[in-house]
N, CA and C atoms as an extended XYZ file, in Angstrom:
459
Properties=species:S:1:pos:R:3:atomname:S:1:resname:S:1:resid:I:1 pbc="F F F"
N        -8.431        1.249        2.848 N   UNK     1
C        -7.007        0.959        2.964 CA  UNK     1
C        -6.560        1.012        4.425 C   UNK     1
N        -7.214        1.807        5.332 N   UNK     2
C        -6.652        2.085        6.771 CA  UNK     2
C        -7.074        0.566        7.310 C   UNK     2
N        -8.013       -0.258        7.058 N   UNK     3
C        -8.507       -1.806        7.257 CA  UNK     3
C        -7.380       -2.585        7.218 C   UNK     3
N        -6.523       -2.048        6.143 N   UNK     4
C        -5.461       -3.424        5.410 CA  UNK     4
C        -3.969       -2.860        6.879 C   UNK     4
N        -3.998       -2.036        6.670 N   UNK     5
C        -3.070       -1.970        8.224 CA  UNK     5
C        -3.323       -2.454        9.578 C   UNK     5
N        -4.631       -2.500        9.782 N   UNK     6
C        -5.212       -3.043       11.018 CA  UNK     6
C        -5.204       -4.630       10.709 C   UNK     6
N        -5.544       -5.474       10.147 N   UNK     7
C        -5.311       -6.332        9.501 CA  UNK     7
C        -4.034       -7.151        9.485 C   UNK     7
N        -3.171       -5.894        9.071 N   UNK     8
C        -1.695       -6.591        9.085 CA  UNK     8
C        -1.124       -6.672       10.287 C   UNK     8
N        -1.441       -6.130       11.232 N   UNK     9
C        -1.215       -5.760       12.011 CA  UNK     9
C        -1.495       -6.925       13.357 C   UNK     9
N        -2.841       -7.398       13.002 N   UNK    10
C        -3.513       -8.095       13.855 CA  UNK    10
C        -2.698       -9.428       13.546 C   UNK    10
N        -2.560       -9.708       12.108 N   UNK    11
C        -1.846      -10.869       11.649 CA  UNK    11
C        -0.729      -11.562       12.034 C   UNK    11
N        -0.167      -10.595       12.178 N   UNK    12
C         1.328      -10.100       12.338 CA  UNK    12
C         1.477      -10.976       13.544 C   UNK    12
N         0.811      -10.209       14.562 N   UNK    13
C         1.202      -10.238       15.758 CA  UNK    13
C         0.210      -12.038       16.249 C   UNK    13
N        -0.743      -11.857       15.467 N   UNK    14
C        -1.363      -13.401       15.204 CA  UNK    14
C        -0.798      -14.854       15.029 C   UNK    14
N        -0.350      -14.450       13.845 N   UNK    15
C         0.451      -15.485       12.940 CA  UNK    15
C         1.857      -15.203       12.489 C   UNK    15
N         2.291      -14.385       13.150 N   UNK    16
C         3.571      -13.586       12.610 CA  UNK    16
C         3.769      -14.044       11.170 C   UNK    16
N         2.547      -13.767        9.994 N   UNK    17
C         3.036      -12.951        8.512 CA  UNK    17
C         4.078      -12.325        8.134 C   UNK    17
N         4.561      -13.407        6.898 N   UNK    18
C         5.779      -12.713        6.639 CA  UNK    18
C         5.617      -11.949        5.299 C   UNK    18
N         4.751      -12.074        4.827 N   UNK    19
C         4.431      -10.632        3.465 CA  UNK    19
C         2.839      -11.083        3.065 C   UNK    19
N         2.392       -9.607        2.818 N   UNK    20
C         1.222       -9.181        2.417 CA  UNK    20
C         0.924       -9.394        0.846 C   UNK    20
N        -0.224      -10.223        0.318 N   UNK    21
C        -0.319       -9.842       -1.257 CA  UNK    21
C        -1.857       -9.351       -1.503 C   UNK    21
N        -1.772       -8.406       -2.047 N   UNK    22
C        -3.029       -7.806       -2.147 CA  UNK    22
C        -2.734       -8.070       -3.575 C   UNK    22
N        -3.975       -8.732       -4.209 N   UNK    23
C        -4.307       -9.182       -5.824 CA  UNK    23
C        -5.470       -8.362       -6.337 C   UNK    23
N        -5.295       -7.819       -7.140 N   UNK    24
C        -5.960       -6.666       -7.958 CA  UNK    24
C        -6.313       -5.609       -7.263 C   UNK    24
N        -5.474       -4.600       -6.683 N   UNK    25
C        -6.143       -3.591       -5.617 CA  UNK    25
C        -7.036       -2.414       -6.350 C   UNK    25
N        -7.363       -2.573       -7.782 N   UNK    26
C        -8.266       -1.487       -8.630 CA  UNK    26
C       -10.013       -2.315       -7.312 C   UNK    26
N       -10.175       -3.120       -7.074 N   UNK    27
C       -11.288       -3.809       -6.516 CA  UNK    27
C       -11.581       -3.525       -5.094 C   UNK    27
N       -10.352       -3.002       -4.212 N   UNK    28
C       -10.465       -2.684       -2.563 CA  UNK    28
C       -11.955       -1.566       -3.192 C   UNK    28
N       -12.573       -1.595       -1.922 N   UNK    29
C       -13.362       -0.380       -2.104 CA  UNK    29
C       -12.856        1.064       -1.381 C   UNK    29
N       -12.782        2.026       -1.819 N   UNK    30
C       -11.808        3.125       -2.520 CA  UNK    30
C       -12.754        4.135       -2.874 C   UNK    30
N       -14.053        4.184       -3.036 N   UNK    31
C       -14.787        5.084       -2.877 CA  UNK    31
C       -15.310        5.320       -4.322 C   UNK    31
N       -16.086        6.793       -4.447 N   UNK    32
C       -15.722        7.176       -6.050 CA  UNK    32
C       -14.800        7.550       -7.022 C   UNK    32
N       -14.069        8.064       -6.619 N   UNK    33
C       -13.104        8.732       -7.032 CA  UNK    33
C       -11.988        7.821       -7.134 C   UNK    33
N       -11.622        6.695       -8.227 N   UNK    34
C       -10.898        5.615       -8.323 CA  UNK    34
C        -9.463        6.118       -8.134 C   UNK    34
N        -8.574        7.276       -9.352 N   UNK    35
C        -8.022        7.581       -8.634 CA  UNK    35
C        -7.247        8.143       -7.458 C   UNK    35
N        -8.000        8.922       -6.908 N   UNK    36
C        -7.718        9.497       -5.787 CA  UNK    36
C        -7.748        8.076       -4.459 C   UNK    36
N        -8.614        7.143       -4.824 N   UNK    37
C        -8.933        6.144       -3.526 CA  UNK    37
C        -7.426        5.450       -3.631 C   UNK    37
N        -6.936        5.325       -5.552 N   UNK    38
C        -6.059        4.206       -5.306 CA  UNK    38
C        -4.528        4.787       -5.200 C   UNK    38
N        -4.538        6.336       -4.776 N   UNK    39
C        -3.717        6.658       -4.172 CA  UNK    39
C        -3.379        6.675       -3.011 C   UNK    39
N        -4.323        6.998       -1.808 N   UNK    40
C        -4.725        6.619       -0.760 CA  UNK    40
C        -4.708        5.472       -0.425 C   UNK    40
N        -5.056        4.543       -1.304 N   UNK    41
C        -4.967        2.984       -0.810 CA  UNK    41
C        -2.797        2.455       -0.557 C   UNK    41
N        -2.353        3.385       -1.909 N   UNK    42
C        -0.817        3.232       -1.802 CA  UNK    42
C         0.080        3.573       -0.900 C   UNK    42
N        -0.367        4.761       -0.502 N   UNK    43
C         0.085        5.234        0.474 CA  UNK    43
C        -0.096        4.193        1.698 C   UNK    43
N        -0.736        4.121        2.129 N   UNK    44
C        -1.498        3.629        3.179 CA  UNK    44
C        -0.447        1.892        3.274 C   UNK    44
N        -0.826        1.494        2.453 N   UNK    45
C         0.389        0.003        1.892 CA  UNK    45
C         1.757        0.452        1.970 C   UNK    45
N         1.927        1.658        1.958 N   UNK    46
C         3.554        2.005        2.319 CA  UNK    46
C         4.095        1.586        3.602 C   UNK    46
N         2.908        2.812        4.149 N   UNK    47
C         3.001        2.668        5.375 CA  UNK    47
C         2.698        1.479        6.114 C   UNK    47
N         1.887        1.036        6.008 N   UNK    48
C         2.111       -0.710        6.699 CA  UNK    48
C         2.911       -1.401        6.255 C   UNK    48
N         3.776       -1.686        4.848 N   UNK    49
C         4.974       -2.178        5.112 CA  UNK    49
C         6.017       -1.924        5.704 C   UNK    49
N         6.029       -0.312        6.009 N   UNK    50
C         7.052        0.372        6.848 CA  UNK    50
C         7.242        0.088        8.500 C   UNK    50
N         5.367        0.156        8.454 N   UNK    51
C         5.458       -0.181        9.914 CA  UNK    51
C         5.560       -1.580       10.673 C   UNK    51
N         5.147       -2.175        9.580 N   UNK    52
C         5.344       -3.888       10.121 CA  UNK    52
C         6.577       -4.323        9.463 C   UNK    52
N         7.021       -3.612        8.880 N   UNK    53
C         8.459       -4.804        8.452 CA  UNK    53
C         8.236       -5.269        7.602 C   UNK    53
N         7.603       -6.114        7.266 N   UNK    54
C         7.580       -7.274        5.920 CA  UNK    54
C         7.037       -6.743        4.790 C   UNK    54
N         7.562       -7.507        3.618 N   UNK    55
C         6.993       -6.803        2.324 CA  UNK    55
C         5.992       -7.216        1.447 C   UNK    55
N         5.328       -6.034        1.284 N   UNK    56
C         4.333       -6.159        0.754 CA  UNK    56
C         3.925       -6.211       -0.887 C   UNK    56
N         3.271       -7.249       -1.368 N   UNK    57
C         3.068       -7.401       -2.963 CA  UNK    57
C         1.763       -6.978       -3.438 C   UNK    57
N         2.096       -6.049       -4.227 N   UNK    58
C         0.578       -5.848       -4.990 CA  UNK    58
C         0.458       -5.771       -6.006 C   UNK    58
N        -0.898       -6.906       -6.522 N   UNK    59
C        -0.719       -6.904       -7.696 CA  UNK    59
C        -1.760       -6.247       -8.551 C   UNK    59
N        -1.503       -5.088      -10.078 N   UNK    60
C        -2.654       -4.317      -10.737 CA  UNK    60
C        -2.405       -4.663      -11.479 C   UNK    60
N        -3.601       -4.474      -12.577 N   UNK    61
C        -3.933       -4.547      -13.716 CA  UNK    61
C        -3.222       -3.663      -14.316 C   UNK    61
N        -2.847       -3.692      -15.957 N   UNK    62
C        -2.472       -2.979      -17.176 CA  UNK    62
C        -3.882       -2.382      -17.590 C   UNK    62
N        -3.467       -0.933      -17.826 N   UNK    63
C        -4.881       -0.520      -18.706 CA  UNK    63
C        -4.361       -0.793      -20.042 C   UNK    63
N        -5.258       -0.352      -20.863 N   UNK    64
C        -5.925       -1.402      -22.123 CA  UNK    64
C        -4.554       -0.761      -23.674 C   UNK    64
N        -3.565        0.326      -22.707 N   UNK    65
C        -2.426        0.279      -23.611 CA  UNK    65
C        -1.901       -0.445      -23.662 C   UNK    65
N        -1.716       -1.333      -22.650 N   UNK    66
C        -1.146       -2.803      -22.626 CA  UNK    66
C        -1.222       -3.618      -23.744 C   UNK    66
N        -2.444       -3.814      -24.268 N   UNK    67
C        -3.094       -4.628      -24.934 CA  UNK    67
C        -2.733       -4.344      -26.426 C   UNK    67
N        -1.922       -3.446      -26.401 N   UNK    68
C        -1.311       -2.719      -27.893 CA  UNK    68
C         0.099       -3.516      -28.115 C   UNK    68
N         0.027       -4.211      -27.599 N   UNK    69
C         1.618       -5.454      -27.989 CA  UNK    69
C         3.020       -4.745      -27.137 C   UNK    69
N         3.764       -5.732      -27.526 N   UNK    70
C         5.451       -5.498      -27.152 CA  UNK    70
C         5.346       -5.297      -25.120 C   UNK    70
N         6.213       -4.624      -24.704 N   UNK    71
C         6.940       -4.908      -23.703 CA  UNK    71
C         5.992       -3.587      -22.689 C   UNK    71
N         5.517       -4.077      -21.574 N   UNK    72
C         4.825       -3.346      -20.537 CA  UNK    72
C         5.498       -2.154      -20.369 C   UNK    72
N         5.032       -1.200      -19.870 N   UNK    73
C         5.405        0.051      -19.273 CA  UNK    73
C         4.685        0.172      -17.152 C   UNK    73
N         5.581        0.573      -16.668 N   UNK    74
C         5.284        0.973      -15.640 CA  UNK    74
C         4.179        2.049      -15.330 C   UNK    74
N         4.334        2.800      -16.862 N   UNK    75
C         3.587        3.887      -16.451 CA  UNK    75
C         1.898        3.397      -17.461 C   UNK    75
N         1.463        2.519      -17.173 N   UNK    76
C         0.482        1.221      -18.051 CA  UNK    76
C        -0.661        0.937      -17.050 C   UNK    76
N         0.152        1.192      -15.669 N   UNK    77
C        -0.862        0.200      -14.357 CA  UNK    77
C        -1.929        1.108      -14.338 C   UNK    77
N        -3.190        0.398      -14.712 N   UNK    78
C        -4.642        1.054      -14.231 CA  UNK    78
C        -4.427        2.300      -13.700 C   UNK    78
N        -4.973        3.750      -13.862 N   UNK    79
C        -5.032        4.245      -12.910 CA  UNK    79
C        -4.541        4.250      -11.044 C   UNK    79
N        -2.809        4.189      -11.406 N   UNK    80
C        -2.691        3.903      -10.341 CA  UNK    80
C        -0.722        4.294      -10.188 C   UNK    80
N        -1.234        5.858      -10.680 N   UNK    81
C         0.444        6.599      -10.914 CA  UNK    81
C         1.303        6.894       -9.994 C   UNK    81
N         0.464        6.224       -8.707 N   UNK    82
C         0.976        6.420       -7.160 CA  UNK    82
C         1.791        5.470       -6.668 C   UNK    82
N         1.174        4.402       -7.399 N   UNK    83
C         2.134        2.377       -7.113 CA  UNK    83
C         3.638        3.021       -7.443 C   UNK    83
N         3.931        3.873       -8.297 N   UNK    84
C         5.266        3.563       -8.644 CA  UNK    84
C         6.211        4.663       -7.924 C   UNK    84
N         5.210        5.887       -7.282 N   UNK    85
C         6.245        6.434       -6.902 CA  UNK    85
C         6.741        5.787       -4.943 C   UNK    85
N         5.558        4.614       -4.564 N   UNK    86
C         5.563        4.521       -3.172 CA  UNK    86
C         6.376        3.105       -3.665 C   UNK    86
N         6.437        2.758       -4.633 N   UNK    87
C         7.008        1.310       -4.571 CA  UNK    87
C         8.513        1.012       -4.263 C   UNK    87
N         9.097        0.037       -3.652 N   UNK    88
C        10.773        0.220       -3.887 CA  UNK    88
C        10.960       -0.541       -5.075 C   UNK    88
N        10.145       -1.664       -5.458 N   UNK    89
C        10.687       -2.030       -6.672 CA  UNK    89
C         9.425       -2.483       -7.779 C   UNK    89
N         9.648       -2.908       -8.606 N   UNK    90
C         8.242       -2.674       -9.666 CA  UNK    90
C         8.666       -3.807      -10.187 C   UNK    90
N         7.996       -4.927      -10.730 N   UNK    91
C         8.188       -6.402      -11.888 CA  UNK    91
C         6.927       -6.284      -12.241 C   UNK    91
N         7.228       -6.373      -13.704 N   UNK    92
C         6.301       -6.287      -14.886 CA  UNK    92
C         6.411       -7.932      -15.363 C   UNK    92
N         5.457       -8.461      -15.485 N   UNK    93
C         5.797       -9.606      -16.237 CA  UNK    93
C         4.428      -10.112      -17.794 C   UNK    93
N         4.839      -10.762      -18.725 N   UNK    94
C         3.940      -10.672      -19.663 CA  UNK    94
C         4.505      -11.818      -20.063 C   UNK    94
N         3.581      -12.302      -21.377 N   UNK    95
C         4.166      -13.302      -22.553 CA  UNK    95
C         3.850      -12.974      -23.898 C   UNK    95
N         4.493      -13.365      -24.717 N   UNK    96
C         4.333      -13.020      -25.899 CA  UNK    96
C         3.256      -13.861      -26.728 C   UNK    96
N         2.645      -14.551      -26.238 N   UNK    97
C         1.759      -15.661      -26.713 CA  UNK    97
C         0.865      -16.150      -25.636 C   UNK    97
N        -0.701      -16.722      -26.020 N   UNK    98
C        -1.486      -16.672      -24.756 CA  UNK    98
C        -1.315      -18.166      -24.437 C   UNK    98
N        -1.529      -18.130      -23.104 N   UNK    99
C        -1.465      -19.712      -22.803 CA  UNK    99
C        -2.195      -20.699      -23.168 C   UNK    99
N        -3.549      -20.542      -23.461 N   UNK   100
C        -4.413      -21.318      -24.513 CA  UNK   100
C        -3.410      -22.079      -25.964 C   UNK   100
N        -2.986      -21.123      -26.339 N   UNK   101
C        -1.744      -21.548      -27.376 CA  UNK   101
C        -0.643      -22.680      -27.152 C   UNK   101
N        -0.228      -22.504      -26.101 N   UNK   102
C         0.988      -23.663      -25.682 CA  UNK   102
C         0.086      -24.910      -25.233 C   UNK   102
N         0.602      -26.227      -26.015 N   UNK   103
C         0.089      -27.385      -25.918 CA  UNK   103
C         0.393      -28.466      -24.731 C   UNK   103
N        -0.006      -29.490      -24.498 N   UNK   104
C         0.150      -30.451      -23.373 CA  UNK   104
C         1.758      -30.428      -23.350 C   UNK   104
N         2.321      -30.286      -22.088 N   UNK   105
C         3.313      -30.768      -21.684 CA  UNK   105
C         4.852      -29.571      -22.075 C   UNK   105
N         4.274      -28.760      -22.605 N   UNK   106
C         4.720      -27.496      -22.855 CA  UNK   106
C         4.747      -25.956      -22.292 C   UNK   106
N         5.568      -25.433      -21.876 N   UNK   107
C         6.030      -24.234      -20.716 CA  UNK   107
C         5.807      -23.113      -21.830 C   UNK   107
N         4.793      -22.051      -20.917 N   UNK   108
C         4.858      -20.626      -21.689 CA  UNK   108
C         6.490      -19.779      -21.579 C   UNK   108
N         7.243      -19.024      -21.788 N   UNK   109
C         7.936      -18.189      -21.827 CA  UNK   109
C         7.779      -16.798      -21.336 C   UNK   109
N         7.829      -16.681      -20.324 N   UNK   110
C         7.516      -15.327      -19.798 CA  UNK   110
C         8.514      -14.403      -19.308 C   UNK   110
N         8.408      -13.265      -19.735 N   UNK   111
C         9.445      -12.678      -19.632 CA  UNK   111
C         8.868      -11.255      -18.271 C   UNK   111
N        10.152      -11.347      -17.814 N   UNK   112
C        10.057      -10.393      -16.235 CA  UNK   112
C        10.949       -8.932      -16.606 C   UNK   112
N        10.329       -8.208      -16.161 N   UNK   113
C        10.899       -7.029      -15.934 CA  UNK   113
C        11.178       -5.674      -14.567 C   UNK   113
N        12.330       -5.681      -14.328 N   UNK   114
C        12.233       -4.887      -13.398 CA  UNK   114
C        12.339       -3.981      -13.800 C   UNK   114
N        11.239       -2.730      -13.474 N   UNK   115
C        11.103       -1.319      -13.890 CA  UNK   115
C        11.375       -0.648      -13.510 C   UNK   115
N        11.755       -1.084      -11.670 N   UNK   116
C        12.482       -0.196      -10.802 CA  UNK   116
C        12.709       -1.225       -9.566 C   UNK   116
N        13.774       -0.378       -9.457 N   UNK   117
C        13.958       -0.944       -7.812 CA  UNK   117
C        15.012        0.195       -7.181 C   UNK   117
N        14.867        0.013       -6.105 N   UNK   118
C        15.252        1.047       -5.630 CA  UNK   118
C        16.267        1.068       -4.676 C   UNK   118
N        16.485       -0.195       -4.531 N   UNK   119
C        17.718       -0.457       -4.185 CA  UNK   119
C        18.801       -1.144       -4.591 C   UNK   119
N        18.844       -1.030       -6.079 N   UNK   120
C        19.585       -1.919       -6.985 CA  UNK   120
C        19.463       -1.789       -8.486 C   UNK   120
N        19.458       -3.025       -9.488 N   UNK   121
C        19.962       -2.644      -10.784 CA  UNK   121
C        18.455       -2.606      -11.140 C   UNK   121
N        18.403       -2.240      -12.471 N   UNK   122
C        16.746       -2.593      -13.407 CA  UNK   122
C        17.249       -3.979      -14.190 C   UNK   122
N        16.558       -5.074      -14.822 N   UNK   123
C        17.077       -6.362      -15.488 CA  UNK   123
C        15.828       -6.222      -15.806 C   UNK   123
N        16.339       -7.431      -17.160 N   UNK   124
C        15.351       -8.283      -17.913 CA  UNK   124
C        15.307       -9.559      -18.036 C   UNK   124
N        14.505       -9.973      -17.846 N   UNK   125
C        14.778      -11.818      -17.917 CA  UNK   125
C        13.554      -12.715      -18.414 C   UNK   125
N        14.317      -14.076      -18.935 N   UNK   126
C        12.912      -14.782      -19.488 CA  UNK   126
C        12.834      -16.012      -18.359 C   UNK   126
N        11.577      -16.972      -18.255 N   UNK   127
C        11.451      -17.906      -17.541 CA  UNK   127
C        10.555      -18.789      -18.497 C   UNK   127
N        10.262      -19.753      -17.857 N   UNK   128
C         9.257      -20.579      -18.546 CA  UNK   128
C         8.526      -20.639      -16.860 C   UNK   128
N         6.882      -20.949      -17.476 N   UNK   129
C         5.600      -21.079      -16.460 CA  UNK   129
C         5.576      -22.048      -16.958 C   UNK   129
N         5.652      -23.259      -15.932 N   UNK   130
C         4.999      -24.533      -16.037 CA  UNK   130
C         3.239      -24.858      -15.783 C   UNK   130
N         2.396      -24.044      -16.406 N   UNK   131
C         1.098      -23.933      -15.726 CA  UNK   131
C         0.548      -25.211      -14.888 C   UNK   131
N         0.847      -26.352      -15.331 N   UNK   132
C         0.153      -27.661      -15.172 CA  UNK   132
C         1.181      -27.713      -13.142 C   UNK   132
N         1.849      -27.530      -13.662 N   UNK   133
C         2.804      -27.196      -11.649 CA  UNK   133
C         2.222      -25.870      -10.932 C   UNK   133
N         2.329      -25.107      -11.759 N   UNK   134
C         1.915      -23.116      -11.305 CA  UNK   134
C         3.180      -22.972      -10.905 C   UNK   134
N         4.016      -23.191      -11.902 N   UNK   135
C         5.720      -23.063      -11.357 CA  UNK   135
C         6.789      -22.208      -12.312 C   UNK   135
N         7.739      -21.207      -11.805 N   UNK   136
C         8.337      -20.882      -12.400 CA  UNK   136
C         9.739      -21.026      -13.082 C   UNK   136
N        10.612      -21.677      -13.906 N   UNK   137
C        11.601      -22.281      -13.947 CA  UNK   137
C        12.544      -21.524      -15.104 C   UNK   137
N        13.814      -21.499      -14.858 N   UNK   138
C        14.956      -21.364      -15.858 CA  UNK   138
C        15.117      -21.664      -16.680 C   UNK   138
N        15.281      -21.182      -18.060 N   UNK   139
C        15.553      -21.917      -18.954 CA  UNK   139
C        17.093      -21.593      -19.632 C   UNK   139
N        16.717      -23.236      -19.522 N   UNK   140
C        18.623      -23.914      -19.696 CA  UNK   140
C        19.294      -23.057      -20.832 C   UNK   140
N        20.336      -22.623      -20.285 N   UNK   141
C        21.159      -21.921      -21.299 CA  UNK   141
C        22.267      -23.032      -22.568 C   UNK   141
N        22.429      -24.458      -22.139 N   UNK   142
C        23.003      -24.856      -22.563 CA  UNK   142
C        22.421      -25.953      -24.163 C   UNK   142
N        21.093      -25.530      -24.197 N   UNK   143
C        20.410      -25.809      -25.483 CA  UNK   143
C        19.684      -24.672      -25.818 C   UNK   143
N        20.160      -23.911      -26.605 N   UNK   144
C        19.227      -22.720      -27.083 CA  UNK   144
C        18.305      -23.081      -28.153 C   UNK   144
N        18.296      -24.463      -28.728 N   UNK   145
C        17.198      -24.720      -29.856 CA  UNK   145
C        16.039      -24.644      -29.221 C   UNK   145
N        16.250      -25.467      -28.031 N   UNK   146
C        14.879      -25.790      -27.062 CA  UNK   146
C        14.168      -24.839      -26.225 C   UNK   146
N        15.219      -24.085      -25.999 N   UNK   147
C        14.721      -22.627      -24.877 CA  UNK   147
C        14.290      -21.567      -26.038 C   UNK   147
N        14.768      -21.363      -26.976 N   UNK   148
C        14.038      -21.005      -28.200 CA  UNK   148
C        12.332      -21.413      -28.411 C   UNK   148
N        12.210      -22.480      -27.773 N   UNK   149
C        10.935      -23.665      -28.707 CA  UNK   149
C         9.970      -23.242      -27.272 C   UNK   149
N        10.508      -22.542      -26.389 N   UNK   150
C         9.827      -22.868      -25.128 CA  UNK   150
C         9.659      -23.713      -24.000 C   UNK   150
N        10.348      -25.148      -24.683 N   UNK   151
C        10.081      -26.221      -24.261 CA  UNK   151
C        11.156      -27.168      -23.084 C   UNK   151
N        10.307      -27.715      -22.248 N   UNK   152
C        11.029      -28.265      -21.381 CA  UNK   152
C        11.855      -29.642      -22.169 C   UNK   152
N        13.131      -29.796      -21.418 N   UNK   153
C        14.207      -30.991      -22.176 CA  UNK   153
C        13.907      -31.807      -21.230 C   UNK   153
């Protein structure tokens, strides 16, 4: 984790980077001791967003309570009970149906959750994923048969 500050750092001042995404950080190498590394790794991501300014996204896995249906929990993320107390804000996002399921020309429904933030309200909200774009979009409030159906009008 002390790498990913040097890194940002170099970037920064490189390419002036305007936010960090670290995608699955259970995978940084972190040593033996998974959780203890992927506390250390959080910390450490604090602090380089603190110190560089820009914000940083990281994204973990759900352990396998997840996989027991209904609506994510914050307290769900892999081995990793440290993300939430260094985080300012937390989005959970899931679907109720797998994308294999939704057919040609048809938007999954995914619903977002803020679990925290820390400088503001907690919300819930739905979207549609356009996978075939990799896009995220609104769904129209002014036909609820269709935003019901999932489906783009």
């Amino acid at each position: 984790a002390q790498d990913i500050r040097t890194i940002v750092r170099r970037e920064k001042k490189k390419n002036d980077i305007q936010a960090v995404f670290v995608d699955h950080i259970q995978i940084l190498d972190i040593g033996k001791d998974i959780r203890e590394g992927l506390t250390k790794a959080s910390m450490e991501l604090r602090r380089s967003a603190m110190e560089s300014n820009i914000p940083h996204f990281i994204i973990a896995q759900l352990n396998r309570d997840a996989d027991k249906g209904g609506r994510p929990q914050a307290s769900q993320i892999k081995e990793f009970d440290q993300a939430f107390a260094d985080a300012d804000a937390m989005i959970l996002l899931w679907a109720q149906q797998e994308a294999s399921e939704i057919g040609a020309g048809e938007c999954l429904t995914v619903k977002f959750s803020i679990a925290k933030n820390r400088n503001g309200p907690i919300a819930e909200a739905e979207m549609w994923f356009d996978g075939a774009f990799m896009k995220f979009n609104s769904i129209p409030e002014q036909n609820e048969d269709v935003a019901e159906q999932g489906e783009f009008i």
